[in-house]
Amino acid sequence: MADPGVVVDDLHAEGEDLDRIVAGLSPAEWAAPTPAPGWTIAHQIAHLAWTDEQAVKSATEPGAFAREAEKAMASPDTFVDEAAARGAELPPAELLERWRENRRAVQRALSEHPWDVKMPWFLTTMSVASMATGRLMETWAHGQDIADTLGVRRTPTARLRHIARIGVRARGYAYFMRGETPPEEEFRVELTAPDGSLWAFGPPDAAQRVTGPALDFCLLATQRAHRADLAVRAEGADADHWLDIAQAFAGPPGQGREPARSGDTDPSGDTDPSGDTDPSGDTGTAGGEA
């Protein structure tokens, strides 16, 4: 179980990093199309602002959140896009301030919420640690869409561990979403952290193994880069198949990114923006408890 306080602090830091990327953008840049089909940079930030708002309602006004969730479930295939489109219509300065206000509200709400009391979420419930981890994953993943659009190379941080952990824990969910039965045996996942240390998950003697840079695994699990462009490797047929279907987010699998046309295998995420996961899938619930 992750320390909720640490995850909430890391969520704040992830938002601040993305804020520094978008704060000085021109109106034309806010309107630039991102790898998510139909979504501009404004849509990406509007989506984050809206989801943060829902997280605050979940923590502080569960009744109000239940009403929002009921409306959302009435149009499950469109409600995320519709909310993003509404937010993207705002002037960039107003949208940016709304996102900032909602980020501050999320930090307060999760810091004050009892850590052992779960909150309602779309079709599930979330602990403070799970909610904060899900919000961090989504902020990082949509931030990657924005960075790719702008040609910005972000410096990987230790916060990737939260995303990697969701990706590992969501292994069974990835099979489930494709109508497949996951292997019963556990996998070993060994990832090289940004500081060169090793992040390990699963039994050391597992026959099915995955290795590689933590950044690459996170890009793969959030479908922000194609496997062919990443240095993640599998040992064993089951592990190899998992890397083809891995997803750290809840919802439909999506189509993911296409391989980089240039053939560049730099795992920075700067790939050809010709495909992306369904942006409605990033609800942060696939990995279960964080």
C-alpha positions in Angstrom: 0.0 0.0 0.0 1.4 3.4 -1.0 1.7 6.1 1.6 -1.3 8.4 0.8 0.5 11.5 1.9 3.5 10.8 -0.4 1.2 10.2 -3.4 -0.8 13.3 -2.8 2.4 15.4 -2.6 3.7 13.7 -5.8 0.3 14.4 -7.5 0.8 18.1 -6.7 4.4 18.1 -8.1 3.2 16.4 -11.3 0.6 19.1 -11.8 3.1 21.8 -11.2 5.5 20.4 -13.8 2.8 20.3 -16.4 1.7 23.8 -15.5 5.1 25.1 -16.3 4.8 23.6 -19.8 1.4 25.1 -20.6 1.4 28.4 -18.7 3.1 30.5 -21.4 1.4 29.0 -24.4 -0.2 31.2 -27.1 -3.9 30.9 -28.0 -2.7 29.1 -31.2 -0.8 26.6 -29.2 -3.7 25.9 -26.9 -5.7 25.1 -30.1 -3.0 22.7 -31.4 -4.2 19.1 -32.1 -2.6 16.5 -29.8 -2.2 12.7 -30.5 -5.6 12.0 -29.0 -8.0 12.3 -32.0 -10.1 15.4 -31.8 -8.4 16.8 -28.7 -6.4 20.0 -28.6 -4.1 21.0 -25.8 -7.1 22.9 -24.4 -9.1 19.6 -24.4 -6.3 17.9 -22.5 -6.2 20.5 -19.8 -10.0 20.8 -19.7 -10.3 17.0 -19.2 -7.8 17.1 -16.3 -9.7 20.1 -14.7 -13.0 18.3 -15.0 -11.7 15.0 -13.6 -10.1 16.8 -10.7 -13.4 18.5 -10.0 -15.1 15.1 -9.9 -12.5 13.8 -7.5 -13.1 16.7 -5.2 -16.9 16.0 -5.3 -16.2 12.4 -4.5 -14.2 13.3 -1.5 -16.3 16.1 -0.1 -19.8 15.8 -1.6 -20.5 12.1 -2.4 -24.1 12.8 -3.1 -23.3 15.4 -5.7 -20.7 13.1 -7.2 -23.3 10.3 -7.4 -25.6 12.5 -9.4 -22.7 13.4 -11.8 -21.8 9.7 -12.1 -25.4 8.8 -12.9 -25.5 11.4 -15.7 -22.2 10.1 -17.0 -23.3 6.5 -17.1 -26.3 7.6 -19.2 -23.8 8.4 -22.0 -20.8 6.3 -21.2 -19.2 6.6 -24.6 -19.4 10.4 -24.9 -19.4 12.0 -21.5 -15.7 12.5 -21.2 -15.4 14.0 -24.7 -18.4 16.2 -24.0 -16.9 17.6 -20.8 -13.5 18.2 -22.4 -15.2 20.0 -25.3 -17.1 22.3 -22.9 -13.9 23.2 -21.0 -11.9 23.7 -24.2 -14.3 26.5 -25.2 -13.1 28.7 -22.4 -10.5 31.3 -23.0 -7.1 29.8 -22.3 -6.4 32.0 -19.2 -9.7 31.1 -17.7 -9.2 27.4 -18.4 -5.7 27.4 -16.9 -7.0 29.1 -13.7 -9.8 26.6 -13.4 -7.4 23.7 -13.7 -5.2 25.3 -11.0 -8.1 25.9 -8.7 -9.2 22.3 -9.1 -5.7 20.9 -8.5 -5.5 22.9 -5.2 -8.9 21.6 -4.2 -7.9 18.0 -4.9 -4.8 18.3 -2.8 -6.9 19.8 0.1 -9.7 17.2 -0.2 -7.4 14.2 -0.4 -5.2 15.4 2.4 -8.2 15.9 4.7 -10.1 12.8 3.8 -9.7 9.8 6.1 -7.1 7.6 4.5 -9.0 4.3 5.3 -12.4 5.5 4.0 -13.1 4.8 0.4 -14.7 7.3 -2.0 -17.2 6.7 -4.7 -15.9 6.7 -8.3 -17.2 5.7 -11.7 -18.4 2.0 -11.3 -16.1 1.5 -8.3 -14.7 3.0 -5.1 -11.3 4.5 -4.4 -9.1 4.9 -1.4 -7.1 8.2 -1.0 -4.0 6.5 -2.2 -5.8 5.0 -5.2 -7.5 8.3 -6.1 -4.2 10.3 -5.9 -2.3 7.6 -7.9 -5.0 7.6 -10.6 -5.0 11.4 -10.8 -1.1 11.4 -11.0 -1.1 8.8 -13.8 -3.7 10.7 -15.8 -1.9 14.0 -15.3 1.4 12.5 -16.5 -0.2 10.7 -19.4 -2.1 13.7 -20.7 0.9 15.7 -20.0 2.8 13.4 -22.4 0.3 14.1 -25.1 0.9 17.8 -24.6 4.7 17.4 -24.5 4.6 15.4 -27.7 2.5 18.1 -29.4 5.0 20.8 -28.4 8.1 18.8 -28.9 9.0 19.1 -25.3 11.2 16.4 -23.7 10.3 16.0 -20.0 12.8 14.8 -17.4 11.6 11.5 -15.9 11.2 11.5 -12.1 10.7 9.0 -9.3 7.0 9.7 -9.5 6.9 7.2 -12.4 7.0 4.4 -9.8 3.3 5.1 -9.0 2.4 4.7 -12.7 4.5 1.6 -13.1 2.9 0.0 -10.1 -0.6 0.6 -11.6 0.6 -0.9 -14.8 1.8 -4.0 -13.1 -1.3 -4.4 -10.9 -3.6 -3.9 -13.9 -2.1 -6.9 -15.8 -5.3 -9.0 -15.2 -7.5 -6.1 -16.2 -5.8 -5.8 -19.5 -6.7 -9.4 -20.4 -10.2 -8.9 -19.0 -10.9 -5.9 -21.3 -10.0 -8.0 -24.3 -12.1 -11.0 -23.3 -9.0 -13.1 -22.5 -8.1 -15.1 -19.4 -4.9 -13.9 -17.7 -2.2 -16.4 -16.8 -2.5 -17.7 -13.2 1.3 -17.4 -12.5 2.8 -14.2 -11.3 5.2 -12.2 -13.5 8.5 -10.6 -12.5 8.9 -7.0 -13.6 12.2 -5.3 -13.2 12.4 -1.6 -14.2 15.4 0.8 -14.2 14.3 3.9 -12.3 15.4 7.4 -13.5 18.1 7.4 -10.9 19.5 4.1 -12.0 18.1 2.0 -9.2 15.9 -1.0 -9.7 12.1 -1.1 -9.2 11.0 -4.8 -8.9 7.6 -6.3 -8.8 6.6 -10.0 -8.4 8.6 -13.1 -7.4 12.3 -13.1 -8.3 12.1 -16.7 -9.6 9.1 -16.1 -12.0 9.5 -17.6 -15.4 7.6 -14.8 -17.1 9.7 -11.6 -16.9 9.6 -8.0 -18.1 12.6 -5.7 -18.0 13.5 -2.2 -19.2 13.5 1.5 -18.3 10.7 2.6 -16.1 9.9 5.5 -18.4 9.4 3.1 -21.3 7.2 0.8 -19.3 5.0 3.8 -18.2 4.8 5.0 -21.8 3.7 1.5 -22.9 1.2 1.0 -20.1 -0.5 4.3 -20.7 -0.3 3.8 -24.5 1.7 6.9 -25.1 4.3 5.2 -27.3 4.3 2.0 -29.4 6.1 -1.0 -28.1 8.4 -1.1 -31.2 9.8 2.3 -30.1 10.5 1.3 -26.5 13.3 -0.7 -24.8 10.9 -2.9 -22.8 11.7 -6.6 -23.2 9.9 -9.8 -22.3 11.1 -13.3 -21.4 8.3 -15.9 -21.9 5.4 -16.1 -24.3 2.9 -14.9 -21.7 5.0 -11.9 -20.8 5.5 -11.1 -24.4 1.7 -11.1 -25.1 1.1 -8.9 -22.0 3.3 -6.2 -23.4 1.1 -6.1 -26.5 -2.0 -5.5 -24.5 -0.8 -3.7 -21.3 -2.9 -0.8 -20.1 -2.7 1.1 -16.8 -6.0 2.9 -17.3 -9.6 1.8 -16.9 -11.9 1.6 -19.9 -11.7 0.4 -23.5 -8.2 -0.7 -24.6 -7.9 1.9 -27.3 -5.7 1.7 -30.4 -2.6 3.2 -28.9 0.1 5.0 -30.8 1.5 3.9 -34.2 5.3 3.2 -34.4 7.3 6.3 -35.0 7.6 6.9 -38.8 11.2 8.0 -38.4 12.2 4.7 -36.9 13.6 6.6 -33.9 13.6 4.3 -30.8 14.3 7.1 -28.3 11.9 6.3 -25.5 11.1 10.0 -24.8 7.6 9.7 -26.1 8.2 11.9 -29.1 6.4 9.5 -31.5 4.2 10.1 -34.5 0.9 11.4 -33.2 -1.2 9.2 -35.5 -3.0 7.2 -32.8 -3.9 7.2 -29.2 -5.9 5.4 -26.6 -9.5 6.5 -26.1 -9.0 9.6 -23.8 -12.1 8.6 -21.9 -10.3 5.6 -20.4 -8.1 7.3 -18.0 -10.1 6.9 -14.8 -7.3 5.5 -12.7 -9.2 2.5 -11.5 -7.7 -0.4 -13.5 -4.9 -1.2 -11.1 -7.1 -1.5 -8.0 -5.8 -0.3 -4.7 -2.6 1.7 -5.0 
